[in-house]
Amino acid sequence: MAEQPMPLWEVFIRSRTGLAHRHVGSVHAADAEMALQAARDTYTRRGEGLSIWVVPSAVITASDPQDKDALFEPTASKIYRHPSFYRIPEEVGHM
Amino acid sequence: MTTIHVEQTPHLAYLLRLADTALVNAHRLSEWCGHAPILEEDLALANIALDLLGQARLLYEHAGAVEGKGRSEDDFAYLRDAPQFKNFLIAELPKGDFAFTIVRQTLLSAFFYPFWQQARGSSDRTLAAIAGKAEKEVAYHLRHAGAWLVRLGDGTEESRRRTVEALETLWPYTGELFEVDAVGEAMIDAGIAPDPATIRPVFEESVDRLLAEAGLERPVAGWMQTGGLRGIHTEHLGHMLAVMQHLQRAYPGAVW
């Protein structure tokens, strides 16, 4: 019987200290439930996680590296968009 | 180094049974390390093995304290011969193929999940504390092995065939999980051990639910294997211990 390659899933983990889920890597799994378990077993072995998301890699639409200049270059000259000119009061916390 | 001999009170004997089953099961799972069908599963099985090894260590440590002769977890693990091991036979069978390992882990987890739940109320406070930790670990083992069981049973023709074969081979080893001998009776009376009779319906319900989902049938209960609790083992345990104990026997007291 011909073996079918298992789909790839992207893994996002929200850590104990983190505010948002962060991409940590990928796993192979036959379906979503097994992907979640594989992600747990592969990426939370050292107490890293409080929450896991898995997303089929195939549904992610990525930008083309060749478009790098057109997409990202124009922002380089707009330093006034960086909030580094303002002092943020400490009480505000994370922005 | 010479083999140690343990004078068995019921309490000590009972703790060693639990510890031996956890250790032997952990070792069989560790044999998958580097050999599992996919990397993700290699890690998953190693994770389960490490959970069980952790349980074994706590149980041996407690057994050492109950015995009161200053023996360590390593003494119990490395310096006893096969007849002194009192694990359930199902744990010592060779790891077989992936389906065999999954079916075994499902059956053992389906037993130990309600077992540890009930053991949290043990009058042995240390055992109750170990149960609190083990319960959470085994809940995941059951979820993981059970999810695979469903997919193997309901998967390809080959995965189904292998799963059915494993189930037929392993089912006669499930009778032992519910055996109550003099040691078990004394422990139940003392409020130290859960009564397996109260665990059986929970075990059967969770196994039946998984088998139904996998499209498999529970084998007809017939003759059941027995012997592990008395130290009468299959021919496989001695070979396993030879591998597991070789280093400590050849180089007594060797450390990392």
Coordinates of C-alpha atoms in Angstrom, one line a residue:
Chain A
M1 CA 0.0 0.0 0.0
A2 CA 1.4 3.4 -1.0
E3 CA 2.0 5.6 2.0
Q4 CA 0.6 9.1 2.0
P5 CA 2.8 11.8 3.5
M6 CA 1.1 13.2 6.6
P7 CA 0.1 16.9 6.4
L8 CA 2.3 19.6 7.9
W9 CA 1.0 21.8 10.7
E10 CA 2.4 25.1 12.0
V11 CA 2.6 25.3 15.8
F12 CA 1.9 28.4 17.9
I13 CA 2.5 28.5 21.6
R14 CA 1.5 31.0 24.2
S15 CA 4.1 30.8 26.9
R16 CA 3.7 31.5 30.6
T17 CA 5.1 34.9 30.3
G18 CA 4.1 35.7 26.7
L19 CA 1.1 37.8 25.7
A20 CA 0.4 36.3 22.3
H21 CA 0.9 32.9 20.6
R22 CA 4.2 32.7 18.9
H23 CA 5.2 30.5 16.1
V24 CA 7.6 27.8 17.4
G25 CA 7.9 25.3 14.5
S26 CA 5.9 22.6 12.8
V27 CA 4.8 19.0 13.1
H28 CA 3.5 16.2 10.9
A29 CA 0.2 14.8 11.9
A30 CA -2.8 13.0 10.3
D31 CA -5.4 15.4 11.7
A32 CA -5.9 18.3 14.0
E33 CA -6.3 16.4 17.2
M34 CA -3.1 14.4 16.6
A35 CA -1.3 17.6 15.5
L36 CA -2.2 19.2 18.9
Q37 CA -0.8 16.2 20.7
A38 CA 2.3 16.1 18.6
A39 CA 2.8 19.9 19.3
R40 CA 2.4 19.3 23.0
D41 CA 4.9 16.4 22.9
T42 CA 7.4 18.2 20.7
Y43 CA 7.4 21.8 21.9
T44 CA 6.2 21.9 25.5
R45 CA 8.6 19.5 27.1
R46 CA 10.2 22.1 29.3
G47 CA 7.1 23.8 30.7
E48 CA 7.0 26.3 27.9
G49 CA 3.3 26.4 27.2
L50 CA 0.0 27.4 28.5
S51 CA -1.9 27.3 25.2
I52 CA -1.3 25.7 21.8
W53 CA -2.6 26.5 18.3
V54 CA -2.0 24.3 15.3
V55 CA -2.8 25.5 11.8
P56 CA -2.5 23.4 8.6
S57 CA 0.6 24.8 6.8
A58 CA -1.3 24.6 3.6
V59 CA -3.8 27.3 4.5
I60 CA -1.2 29.9 5.2
T61 CA -0.7 32.4 2.5
A62 CA 2.8 33.7 2.5
S63 CA 4.4 36.8 0.8
D64 CA 6.8 36.2 -2.0
P65 CA 10.4 36.8 -0.9
Q66 CA 11.0 38.3 -4.4
D67 CA 8.6 41.1 -3.4
K68 CA 10.8 42.1 -0.5
D69 CA 11.8 45.4 -1.9
A70 CA 8.4 46.5 -3.0
L71 CA 6.7 45.4 0.2
F72 CA 9.2 46.5 2.9
E73 CA 11.7 48.9 1.5
P74 CA 9.4 52.0 1.4
T75 CA 9.1 52.0 5.2
A76 CA 12.8 52.3 5.8
S77 CA 12.7 56.1 5.2
K78 CA 9.7 56.7 7.5
I79 CA 11.4 56.8 10.9
Y80 CA 8.6 59.1 12.2
R81 CA 6.4 56.0 12.4
H82 CA 8.5 54.5 15.2
P83 CA 7.1 55.4 18.6
S84 CA 10.6 56.1 19.9
F85 CA 10.0 59.9 20.0
Y86 CA 7.6 59.5 22.9
R87 CA 8.0 58.8 26.5
I88 CA 5.6 56.1 27.6
P89 CA 4.6 56.3 31.3
E90 CA 5.4 53.1 33.1
E91 CA 1.8 52.6 34.2
V92 CA 0.8 51.9 30.6
G93 CA 2.7 48.7 30.6
H94 CA 2.7 46.6 27.4
M95 CA 1.6 48.4 24.3
Chain B
M1 CA 27.4 -6.6 42.9
T2 CA 25.3 -9.2 44.6
T3 CA 21.6 -9.4 44.2
I4 CA 19.6 -7.9 47.1
H5 CA 16.9 -9.8 48.8
V6 CA 13.9 -7.9 50.1
E7 CA 11.8 -9.3 53.0
Q8 CA 8.3 -8.5 52.0
T9 CA 5.7 -7.0 54.2
P10 CA 2.4 -6.6 52.4
H11 CA 2.9 -2.8 52.3
L12 CA 6.4 -3.1 50.8
A13 CA 5.3 -5.8 48.4
Y14 CA 2.4 -3.7 47.2
L15 CA 4.5 -0.6 46.6
L16 CA 7.1 -2.7 44.7
R17 CA 4.4 -4.1 42.4
L18 CA 3.3 -0.7 41.4
A19 CA 6.9 0.5 41.0
D20 CA 7.9 -2.5 39.0
T21 CA 5.0 -2.2 36.5
A22 CA 5.8 1.5 36.0
L23 CA 9.5 0.8 35.5
V24 CA 9.1 -2.2 33.2
N25 CA 6.5 -0.3 31.1
A26 CA 8.8 2.7 30.9
H27 CA 11.7 0.6 29.7
R28 CA 9.6 -1.1 27.0
L29 CA 8.5 2.4 25.8
S30 CA 12.1 3.7 25.9
E31 CA 13.0 1.0 23.4
W32 CA 11.1 3.0 20.8
C33 CA 13.6 5.9 21.2
G34 CA 15.0 6.5 17.8
H35 CA 12.8 3.8 16.2
A36 CA 9.3 5.3 16.2
P37 CA 7.5 5.7 12.9
I38 CA 7.8 9.5 13.0
L39 CA 9.9 11.9 15.0
E40 CA 6.8 13.4 16.7
E41 CA 5.8 9.9 18.0
D42 CA 9.4 9.2 19.1
L43 CA 9.1 12.1 21.4
A44 CA 5.6 11.2 22.5
L45 CA 6.5 7.7 23.5
A46 CA 9.7 8.9 25.3
N47 CA 7.6 11.5 27.2
I48 CA 5.2 8.7 28.4
A49 CA 8.2 6.6 29.3
L50 CA 9.7 9.4 31.3
D51 CA 6.4 10.0 33.2
L52 CA 6.3 6.3 34.1
L53 CA 10.0 6.3 35.1
G54 CA 9.3 9.3 37.4
Q55 CA 6.4 7.4 39.0
A56 CA 8.6 4.3 39.4
R57 CA 11.3 6.4 41.1
L58 CA 8.9 8.0 43.6
L59 CA 7.4 4.5 44.4
Y60 CA 10.8 2.9 44.9
E61 CA 11.9 5.8 47.1
H62 CA 8.8 5.4 49.2
A63 CA 9.3 1.6 49.3
G64 CA 12.8 2.2 50.5
A65 CA 11.5 4.4 53.3
V66 CA 8.8 1.8 54.2
E67 CA 11.4 -1.0 54.3
G68 CA 13.7 1.2 56.5
K69 CA 17.0 -0.4 55.4
G70 CA 18.4 2.5 53.5
R71 CA 17.9 1.1 50.1
S72 CA 17.6 3.4 47.1
E73 CA 15.5 3.4 44.0
D74 CA 18.6 2.1 42.1
D75 CA 19.0 -0.8 44.5
F76 CA 15.4 -2.0 43.7
A77 CA 15.7 -1.3 40.0
Y78 CA 19.1 -2.7 39.3
L79 CA 19.9 -5.3 42.0
R80 CA 16.9 -7.6 41.9
D81 CA 16.4 -10.6 39.6
A82 CA 13.4 -11.4 37.5
P83 CA 11.5 -13.5 40.1
Q84 CA 11.7 -10.6 42.5
F85 CA 10.0 -8.3 40.1
K86 CA 6.2 -8.3 40.7
N87 CA 5.0 -6.3 37.7
F88 CA 1.9 -7.1 35.7
L89 CA 3.0 -9.4 32.9
I90 CA 1.4 -7.2 30.2
A91 CA 4.1 -4.6 30.9
E92 CA 7.0 -6.9 30.2
L93 CA 6.0 -8.2 26.8
P94 CA 8.4 -7.1 24.0
K95 CA 7.4 -3.8 22.4
G96 CA 6.2 -5.5 19.2
D97 CA 5.0 -3.3 16.4
F98 CA 3.5 0.2 16.8
A99 CA 0.0 -1.2 17.1
F100 CA 1.1 -3.6 19.9
T101 CA 2.6 -0.8 21.8
I102 CA -0.4 1.5 21.4
V103 CA -2.9 -1.2 22.4
R104 CA -0.8 -2.1 25.5
Q105 CA -0.5 1.5 26.5
T106 CA -4.2 2.1 26.0
L107 CA -5.1 -0.9 28.2
L108 CA -2.6 0.0 30.9
S109 CA -3.7 3.6 30.9
A110 CA -7.4 2.8 30.9
F111 CA -6.6 0.8 34.1
F112 CA -4.2 3.2 35.8
Y113 CA -6.2 6.3 35.2
P114 CA -9.1 5.3 37.5
F115 CA -6.6 3.5 39.7
W116 CA -4.6 6.6 40.5
Q117 CA -7.8 8.7 40.8
Q118 CA -9.0 6.4 43.6
A119 CA -5.5 6.0 45.1
R120 CA -5.6 9.8 45.8
G121 CA -7.7 8.8 48.8
S122 CA -5.2 6.3 50.1
S123 CA -4.5 6.2 53.8
D124 CA -0.8 6.0 52.8
R125 CA -0.2 9.8 52.5
T126 CA 2.9 9.4 50.3
L127 CA 1.1 7.1 47.9
A128 CA -1.8 9.5 47.8
A129 CA 0.5 12.3 46.8
I130 CA 2.2 10.1 44.1
A131 CA -1.3 9.3 42.8
G132 CA -2.1 13.0 42.5
K133 CA 0.8 13.4 40.1
A134 CA 0.4 10.1 38.3
E135 CA -3.3 10.8 37.6
K136 CA -2.6 13.8 35.5
E137 CA 0.1 12.1 33.6
V138 CA -1.9 8.9 32.9
A139 CA -4.9 11.0 31.7
Y140 CA -2.7 12.2 28.9
H141 CA -1.3 8.7 28.2
L142 CA -4.8 7.5 27.8
R143 CA -5.8 10.3 25.5
H144 CA -2.7 9.9 23.3
A145 CA -2.8 6.1 23.1
G146 CA -6.5 6.1 22.7
A147 CA -6.4 8.6 19.9
W148 CA -3.9 6.3 18.1
L149 CA -6.0 3.2 18.8
V150 CA -9.0 4.8 17.1
R151 CA -6.9 5.9 14.0
L152 CA -5.2 2.5 13.7
G153 CA -8.4 0.5 14.1
D154 CA -10.3 2.8 11.7
G155 CA -7.3 3.4 9.4
T156 CA -5.9 1.2 6.6
E157 CA -6.5 -2.5 6.2
E158 CA -3.0 -3.2 7.5
S159 CA -3.2 -0.9 10.6
R160 CA -6.5 -2.6 11.4
R161 CA -5.1 -6.1 11.0
R162 CA -2.2 -5.3 13.2
T163 CA -4.4 -3.7 15.9
V164 CA -6.8 -6.6 16.0
E165 CA -3.8 -9.0 16.4
A166 CA -2.4 -6.9 19.2
L167 CA -5.7 -6.8 20.9
E168 CA -6.2 -10.6 20.7
T169 CA -2.7 -11.2 22.1
L170 CA -2.9 -8.6 24.9
W171 CA -6.5 -9.2 26.2
P172 CA -5.6 -12.4 28.1
Y173 CA -3.1 -10.3 30.1
T174 CA -5.8 -7.9 31.4
G175 CA -7.2 -10.4 33.9
E176 CA -4.2 -9.9 36.1
L177 CA -4.9 -6.2 36.5
F178 CA -7.9 -7.1 38.7
E179 CA -6.3 -9.9 40.7
V180 CA -6.6 -9.6 44.5
D181 CA -4.3 -11.9 46.5
A182 CA -3.5 -11.8 50.2
V183 CA -1.3 -8.7 49.7
G184 CA -4.0 -6.9 47.8
E185 CA -6.6 -7.8 50.4
A186 CA -4.5 -6.6 53.3
M187 CA -3.9 -3.3 51.4
I188 CA -7.6 -2.8 50.6
D189 CA -8.6 -3.5 54.2
A190 CA -6.0 -1.0 55.4
G191 CA -7.4 1.7 53.0
I192 CA -4.0 1.9 51.3
A193 CA -5.0 0.4 47.9
P194 CA -8.1 0.9 45.8
D195 CA -10.2 -2.2 45.3
P196 CA -9.7 -3.3 41.6
A197 CA -13.4 -4.4 41.6
T198 CA -14.4 -0.8 41.6
I199 CA -11.9 0.0 38.9
R200 CA -13.1 -2.7 36.5
P201 CA -16.3 -1.0 35.3
V202 CA -14.5 2.3 34.6
F203 CA -11.7 0.4 32.7
E204 CA -14.3 -1.6 30.6
E205 CA -16.3 1.5 29.9
S206 CA -13.3 3.5 28.6
V207 CA -11.9 0.5 26.6
D208 CA -15.3 -0.2 25.1
R209 CA -15.8 3.4 24.1
L210 CA -12.5 3.5 22.3
L211 CA -13.0 0.2 20.6
A212 CA -16.4 1.3 19.4
E213 CA -14.9 4.4 17.9
A214 CA -12.1 2.4 16.3
G215 CA -14.7 0.0 14.9
L216 CA -13.2 -2.9 16.8
E217 CA -14.6 -5.5 19.2
R218 CA -13.5 -6.4 22.6
P219 CA -12.1 -10.0 22.5
V220 CA -14.2 -12.6 24.3
A221 CA -12.9 -13.0 27.8
G222 CA -11.5 -16.5 28.2
W223 CA -8.5 -17.9 29.9
M224 CA -6.4 -15.2 31.6
Q225 CA -2.7 -15.1 32.1
T226 CA -1.4 -14.9 35.7
G227 CA 1.8 -15.0 37.6
G228 CA 3.4 -11.5 37.6
L229 CA 2.3 -10.7 41.2
R230 CA 4.0 -13.9 42.4
G231 CA 7.2 -13.3 40.4
I232 CA 6.4 -15.9 37.8
H233 CA 7.2 -14.2 34.5
T234 CA 7.3 -14.7 30.8
E235 CA 10.6 -15.5 29.3
H236 CA 10.9 -11.9 28.1
L237 CA 11.5 -10.1 31.5
G238 CA 14.9 -11.8 32.1
H239 CA 16.2 -10.6 28.7
M240 CA 14.9 -7.1 29.4
L241 CA 16.6 -6.9 32.8
A242 CA 19.8 -8.2 31.3
V243 CA 19.9 -5.1 29.1
M244 CA 18.5 -2.7 31.7
Q245 CA 20.8 -3.9 34.6
H246 CA 23.9 -4.7 32.7
L247 CA 25.8 -1.6 33.5
Q248 CA 25.2 -1.6 37.2
R249 CA 25.9 -5.3 37.4
A250 CA 29.2 -5.0 35.5
Y251 CA 30.3 -1.7 37.0
P252 CA 28.7 -1.6 40.5
G253 CA 27.9 1.9 41.7
A254 CA 28.8 3.5 38.3
V255 CA 27.5 7.0 38.0
W256 CA 27.3 9.6 35.2

